[in-house]
PDB file of C-alpha atoms in Angstrom:
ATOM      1  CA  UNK A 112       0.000   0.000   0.000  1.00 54.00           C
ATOM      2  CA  UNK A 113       1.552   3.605  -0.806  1.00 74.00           C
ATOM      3  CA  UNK A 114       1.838   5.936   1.992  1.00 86.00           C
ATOM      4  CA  UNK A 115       0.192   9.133   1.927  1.00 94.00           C
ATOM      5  CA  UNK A 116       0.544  11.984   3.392  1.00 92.00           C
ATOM      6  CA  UNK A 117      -1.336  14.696   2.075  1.00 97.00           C
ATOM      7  CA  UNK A 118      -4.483  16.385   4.609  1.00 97.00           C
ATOM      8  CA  UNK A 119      -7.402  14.113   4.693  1.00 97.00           C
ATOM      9  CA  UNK A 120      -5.687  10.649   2.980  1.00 96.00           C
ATOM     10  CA  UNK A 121      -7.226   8.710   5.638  1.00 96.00           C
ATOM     11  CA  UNK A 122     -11.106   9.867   5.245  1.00 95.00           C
ATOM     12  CA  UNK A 123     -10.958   9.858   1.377  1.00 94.00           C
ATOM     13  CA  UNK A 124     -12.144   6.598   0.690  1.00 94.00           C
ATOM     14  CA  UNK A 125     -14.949   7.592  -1.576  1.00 96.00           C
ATOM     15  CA  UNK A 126     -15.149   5.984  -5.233  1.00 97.00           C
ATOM     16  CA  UNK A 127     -16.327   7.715  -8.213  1.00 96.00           C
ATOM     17  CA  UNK A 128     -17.785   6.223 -11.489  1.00 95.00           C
ATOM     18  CA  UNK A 129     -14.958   4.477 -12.058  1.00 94.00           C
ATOM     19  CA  UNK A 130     -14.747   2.698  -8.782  1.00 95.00           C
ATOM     20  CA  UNK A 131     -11.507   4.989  -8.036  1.00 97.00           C
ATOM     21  CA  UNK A 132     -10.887   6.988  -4.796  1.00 97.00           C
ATOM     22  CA  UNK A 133      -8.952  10.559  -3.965  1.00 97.00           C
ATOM     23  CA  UNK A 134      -5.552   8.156  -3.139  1.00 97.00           C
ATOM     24  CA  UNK A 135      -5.769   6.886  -6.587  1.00 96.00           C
ATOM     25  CA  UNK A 136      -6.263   9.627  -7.975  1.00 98.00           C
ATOM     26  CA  UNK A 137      -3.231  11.331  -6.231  1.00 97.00           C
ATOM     27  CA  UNK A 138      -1.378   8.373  -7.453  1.00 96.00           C
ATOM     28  CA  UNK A 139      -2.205   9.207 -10.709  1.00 97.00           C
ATOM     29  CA  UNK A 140      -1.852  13.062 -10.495  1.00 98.00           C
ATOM     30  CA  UNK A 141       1.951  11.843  -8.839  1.00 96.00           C
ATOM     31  CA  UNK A 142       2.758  10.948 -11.935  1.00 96.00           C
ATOM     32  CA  UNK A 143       1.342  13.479 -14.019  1.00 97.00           C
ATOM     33  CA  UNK A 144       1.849  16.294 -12.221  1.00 98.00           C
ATOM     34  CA  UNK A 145       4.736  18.892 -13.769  1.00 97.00           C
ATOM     35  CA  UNK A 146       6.187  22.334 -14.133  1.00 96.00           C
ATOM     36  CA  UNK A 147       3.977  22.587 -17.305  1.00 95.00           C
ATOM     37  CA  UNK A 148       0.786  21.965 -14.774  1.00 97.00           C
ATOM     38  CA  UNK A 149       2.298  24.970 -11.916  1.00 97.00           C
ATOM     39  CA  UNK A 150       1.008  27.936 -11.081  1.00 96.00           C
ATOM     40  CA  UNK A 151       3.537  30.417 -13.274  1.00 96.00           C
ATOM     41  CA  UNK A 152       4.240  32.371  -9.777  1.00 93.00           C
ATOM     42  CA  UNK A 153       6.192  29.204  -8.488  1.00 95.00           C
ATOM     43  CA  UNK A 154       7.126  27.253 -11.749  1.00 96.00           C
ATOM     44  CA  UNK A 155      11.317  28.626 -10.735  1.00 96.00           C
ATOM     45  CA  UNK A 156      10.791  26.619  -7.188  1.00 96.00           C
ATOM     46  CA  UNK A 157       8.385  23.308  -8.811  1.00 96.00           C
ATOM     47  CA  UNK A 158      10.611  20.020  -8.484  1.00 96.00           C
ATOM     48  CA  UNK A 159       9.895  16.408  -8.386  1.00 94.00           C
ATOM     49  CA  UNK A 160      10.616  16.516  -4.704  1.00 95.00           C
ATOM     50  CA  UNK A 161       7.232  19.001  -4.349  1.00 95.00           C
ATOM     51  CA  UNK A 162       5.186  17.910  -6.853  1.00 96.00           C
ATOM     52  CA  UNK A 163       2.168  19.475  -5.113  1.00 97.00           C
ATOM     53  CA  UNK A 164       3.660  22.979  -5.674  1.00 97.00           C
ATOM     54  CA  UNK A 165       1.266  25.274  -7.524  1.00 96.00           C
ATOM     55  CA  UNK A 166      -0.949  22.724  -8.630  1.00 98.00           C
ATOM     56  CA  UNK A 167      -4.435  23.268  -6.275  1.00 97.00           C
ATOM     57  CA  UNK A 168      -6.783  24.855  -7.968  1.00 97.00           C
ATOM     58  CA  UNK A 169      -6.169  23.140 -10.974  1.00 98.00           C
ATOM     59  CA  UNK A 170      -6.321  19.785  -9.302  1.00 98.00           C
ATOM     60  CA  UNK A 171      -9.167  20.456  -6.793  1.00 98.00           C
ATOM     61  CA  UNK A 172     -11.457  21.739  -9.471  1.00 98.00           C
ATOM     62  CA  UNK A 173     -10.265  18.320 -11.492  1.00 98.00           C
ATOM     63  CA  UNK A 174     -11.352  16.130  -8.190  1.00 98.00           C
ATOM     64  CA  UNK A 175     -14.564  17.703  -8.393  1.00 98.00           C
ATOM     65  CA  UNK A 176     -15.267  16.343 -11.782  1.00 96.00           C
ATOM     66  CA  UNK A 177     -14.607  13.545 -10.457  1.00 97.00           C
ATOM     67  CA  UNK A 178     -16.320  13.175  -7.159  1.00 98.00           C
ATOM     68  CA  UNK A 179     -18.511  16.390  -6.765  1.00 97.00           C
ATOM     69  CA  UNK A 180     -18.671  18.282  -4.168  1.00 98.00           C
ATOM     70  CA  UNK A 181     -17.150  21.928  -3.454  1.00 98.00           C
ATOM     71  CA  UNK A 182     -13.604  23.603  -3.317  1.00 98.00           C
ATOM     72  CA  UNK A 183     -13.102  25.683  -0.969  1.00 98.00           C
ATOM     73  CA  UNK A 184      -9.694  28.059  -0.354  1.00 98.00           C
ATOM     74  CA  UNK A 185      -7.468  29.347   2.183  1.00 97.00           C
ATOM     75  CA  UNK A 186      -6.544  32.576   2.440  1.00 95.00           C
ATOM     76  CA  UNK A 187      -3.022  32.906   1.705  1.00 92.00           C
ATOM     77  CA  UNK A 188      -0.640  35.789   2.402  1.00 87.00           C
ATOM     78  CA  UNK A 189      -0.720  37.957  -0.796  1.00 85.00           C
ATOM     79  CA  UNK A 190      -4.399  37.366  -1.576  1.00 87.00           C
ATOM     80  CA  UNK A 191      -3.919  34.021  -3.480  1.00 90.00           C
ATOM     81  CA  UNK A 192      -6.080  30.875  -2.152  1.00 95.00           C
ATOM     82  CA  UNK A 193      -5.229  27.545  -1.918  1.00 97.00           C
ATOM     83  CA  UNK A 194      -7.602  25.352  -2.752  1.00 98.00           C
ATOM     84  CA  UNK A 195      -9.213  21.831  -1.396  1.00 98.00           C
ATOM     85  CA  UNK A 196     -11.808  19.830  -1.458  1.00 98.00           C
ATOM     86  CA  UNK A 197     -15.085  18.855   0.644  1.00 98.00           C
ATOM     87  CA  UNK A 198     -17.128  16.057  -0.753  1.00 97.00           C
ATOM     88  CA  UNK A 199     -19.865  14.434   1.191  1.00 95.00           C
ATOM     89  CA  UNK A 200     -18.325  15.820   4.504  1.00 95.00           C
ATOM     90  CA  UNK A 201     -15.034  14.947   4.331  1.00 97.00           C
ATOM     91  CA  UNK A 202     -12.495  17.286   3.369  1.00 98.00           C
ATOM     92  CA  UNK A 203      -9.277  16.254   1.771  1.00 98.00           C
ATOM     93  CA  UNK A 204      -6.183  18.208   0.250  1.00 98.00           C
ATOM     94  CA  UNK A 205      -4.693  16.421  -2.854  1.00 98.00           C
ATOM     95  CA  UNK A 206      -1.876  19.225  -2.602  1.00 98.00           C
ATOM     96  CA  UNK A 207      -1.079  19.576   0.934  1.00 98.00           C
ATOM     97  CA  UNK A 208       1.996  18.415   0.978  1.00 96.00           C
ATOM     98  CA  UNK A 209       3.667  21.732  -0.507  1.00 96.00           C
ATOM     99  CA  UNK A 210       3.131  23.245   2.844  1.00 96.00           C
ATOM    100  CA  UNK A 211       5.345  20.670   4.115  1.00 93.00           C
ATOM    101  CA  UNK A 212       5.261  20.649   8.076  1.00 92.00           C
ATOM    102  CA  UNK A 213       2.946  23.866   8.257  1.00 93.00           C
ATOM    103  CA  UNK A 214      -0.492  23.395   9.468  1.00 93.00           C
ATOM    104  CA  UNK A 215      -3.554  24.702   7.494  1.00 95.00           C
ATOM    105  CA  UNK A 216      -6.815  25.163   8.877  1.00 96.00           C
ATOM    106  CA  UNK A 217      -9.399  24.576   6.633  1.00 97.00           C
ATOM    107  CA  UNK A 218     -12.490  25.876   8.627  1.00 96.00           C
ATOM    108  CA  UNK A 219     -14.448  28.910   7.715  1.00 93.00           C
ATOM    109  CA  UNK A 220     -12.839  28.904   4.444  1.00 96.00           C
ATOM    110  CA  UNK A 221     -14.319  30.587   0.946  1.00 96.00           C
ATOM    111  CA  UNK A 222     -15.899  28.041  -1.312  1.00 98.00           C
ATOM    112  CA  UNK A 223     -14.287  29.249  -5.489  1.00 98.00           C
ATOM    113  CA  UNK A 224     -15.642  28.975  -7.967  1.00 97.00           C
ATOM    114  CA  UNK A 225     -14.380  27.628 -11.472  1.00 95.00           C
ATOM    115  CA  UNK A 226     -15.489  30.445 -12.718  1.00 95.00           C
ATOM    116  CA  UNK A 227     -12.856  32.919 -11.228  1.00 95.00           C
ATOM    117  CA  UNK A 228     -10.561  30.560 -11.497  1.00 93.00           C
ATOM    118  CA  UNK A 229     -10.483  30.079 -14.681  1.00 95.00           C
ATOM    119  CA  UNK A 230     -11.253  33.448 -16.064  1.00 95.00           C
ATOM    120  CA  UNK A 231      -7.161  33.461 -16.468  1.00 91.00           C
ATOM    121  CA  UNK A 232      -7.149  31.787 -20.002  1.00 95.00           C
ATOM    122  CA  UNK A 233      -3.785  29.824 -18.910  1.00 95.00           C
ATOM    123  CA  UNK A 234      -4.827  28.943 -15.877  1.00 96.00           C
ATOM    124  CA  UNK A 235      -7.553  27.445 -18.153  1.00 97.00           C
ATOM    125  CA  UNK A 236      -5.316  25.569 -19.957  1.00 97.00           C
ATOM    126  CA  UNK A 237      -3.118  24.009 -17.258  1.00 97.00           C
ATOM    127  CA  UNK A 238      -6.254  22.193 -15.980  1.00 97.00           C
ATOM    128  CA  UNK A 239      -7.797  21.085 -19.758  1.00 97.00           C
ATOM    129  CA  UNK A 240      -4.081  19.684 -20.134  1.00 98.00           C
ATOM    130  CA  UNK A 241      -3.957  18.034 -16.663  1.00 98.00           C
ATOM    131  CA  UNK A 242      -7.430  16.597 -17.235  1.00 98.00           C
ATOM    132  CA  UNK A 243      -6.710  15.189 -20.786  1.00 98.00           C
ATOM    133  CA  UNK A 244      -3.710  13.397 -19.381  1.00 98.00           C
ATOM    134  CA  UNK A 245      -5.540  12.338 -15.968  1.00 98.00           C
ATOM    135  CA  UNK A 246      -8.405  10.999 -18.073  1.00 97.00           C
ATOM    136  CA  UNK A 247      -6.151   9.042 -20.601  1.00 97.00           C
ATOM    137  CA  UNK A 248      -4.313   7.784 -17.523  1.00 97.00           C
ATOM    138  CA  UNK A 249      -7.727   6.791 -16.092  1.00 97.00           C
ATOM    139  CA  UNK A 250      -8.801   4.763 -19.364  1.00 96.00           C
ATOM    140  CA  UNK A 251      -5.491   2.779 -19.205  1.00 95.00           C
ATOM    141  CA  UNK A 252      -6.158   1.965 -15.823  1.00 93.00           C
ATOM    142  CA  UNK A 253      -9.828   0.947 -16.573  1.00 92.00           C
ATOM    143  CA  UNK A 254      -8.591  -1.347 -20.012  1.00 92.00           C
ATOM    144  CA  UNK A 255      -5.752  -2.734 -18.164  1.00 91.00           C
ATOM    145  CA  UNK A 256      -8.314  -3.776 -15.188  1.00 77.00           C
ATOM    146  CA  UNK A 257     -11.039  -5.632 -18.026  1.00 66.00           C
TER     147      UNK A 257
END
């Protein structure tokens, strides 16, 4: 079994249509995720060793695709949020782990909106290419599995 360790790993044990849960899908992201997929801001710090860095929003909105539910953000110094997911109750952070040892609270935080998000046109396009390799990921899984 792999060993998790971003916020909420041990509570995300729901299963989409494709019988797949928030762990797999990190799994999947693990290997996806890239400097291409970062947040501009903090491409010059992304490295395999943070994979999580700048990739939230993109990957929170992508989760809820997957499993509904609602992202919600944390109020960051300079105004940015970082973003998670609630579905059904629980709340889980695919991305956590770029905070490494600080703590987050994610109470009373702002629910976003894809809307905002992706009013930036390449913030738009990090998460269409993240999704088309997520979802091509997903189909190998599924073909490999029949």
């Amino acid at each position: 079994m792999s060993e998790y360790k971003f916020y909420g790993w041990e509570t995300a044990t729901m299963r989409d249509k494709n019988n797949l849960t928030p762990r797999n899908y990190y799994d999947i992201l693990s290997e996806i995720w890239c400097a291409d997929t970062c947040a501009p801001r903090m491409r010059d710090k992304w490295s395999s060793e943070n994979k999580t860095l700048g990739q939230c929003s993109v990957t929170a909105f992508l989760i809820k695709e997957f499993f509904g539910g609602k992202v919600y953000g944390i109020l960051r110094s300079g105004g940015n949020y970082h973003c998670f997911n609630i579905v059904d109750g629980c709340v889980f952070d695919l991305t956590s782990e770029q905070f490494g040892n600080e703590i987050l609270d994610y109470n009373n935080c702002t629910e976003q909106f894809s809307s905002v998000h992706f009013a930036k046109e390449e913030k738009h396009m990090r998460y269409e290419y993240l999704k088309a390799k997520v979802e091509a990921r997903v189909a190998e899984i599924l073909n490999s599995n029949t």
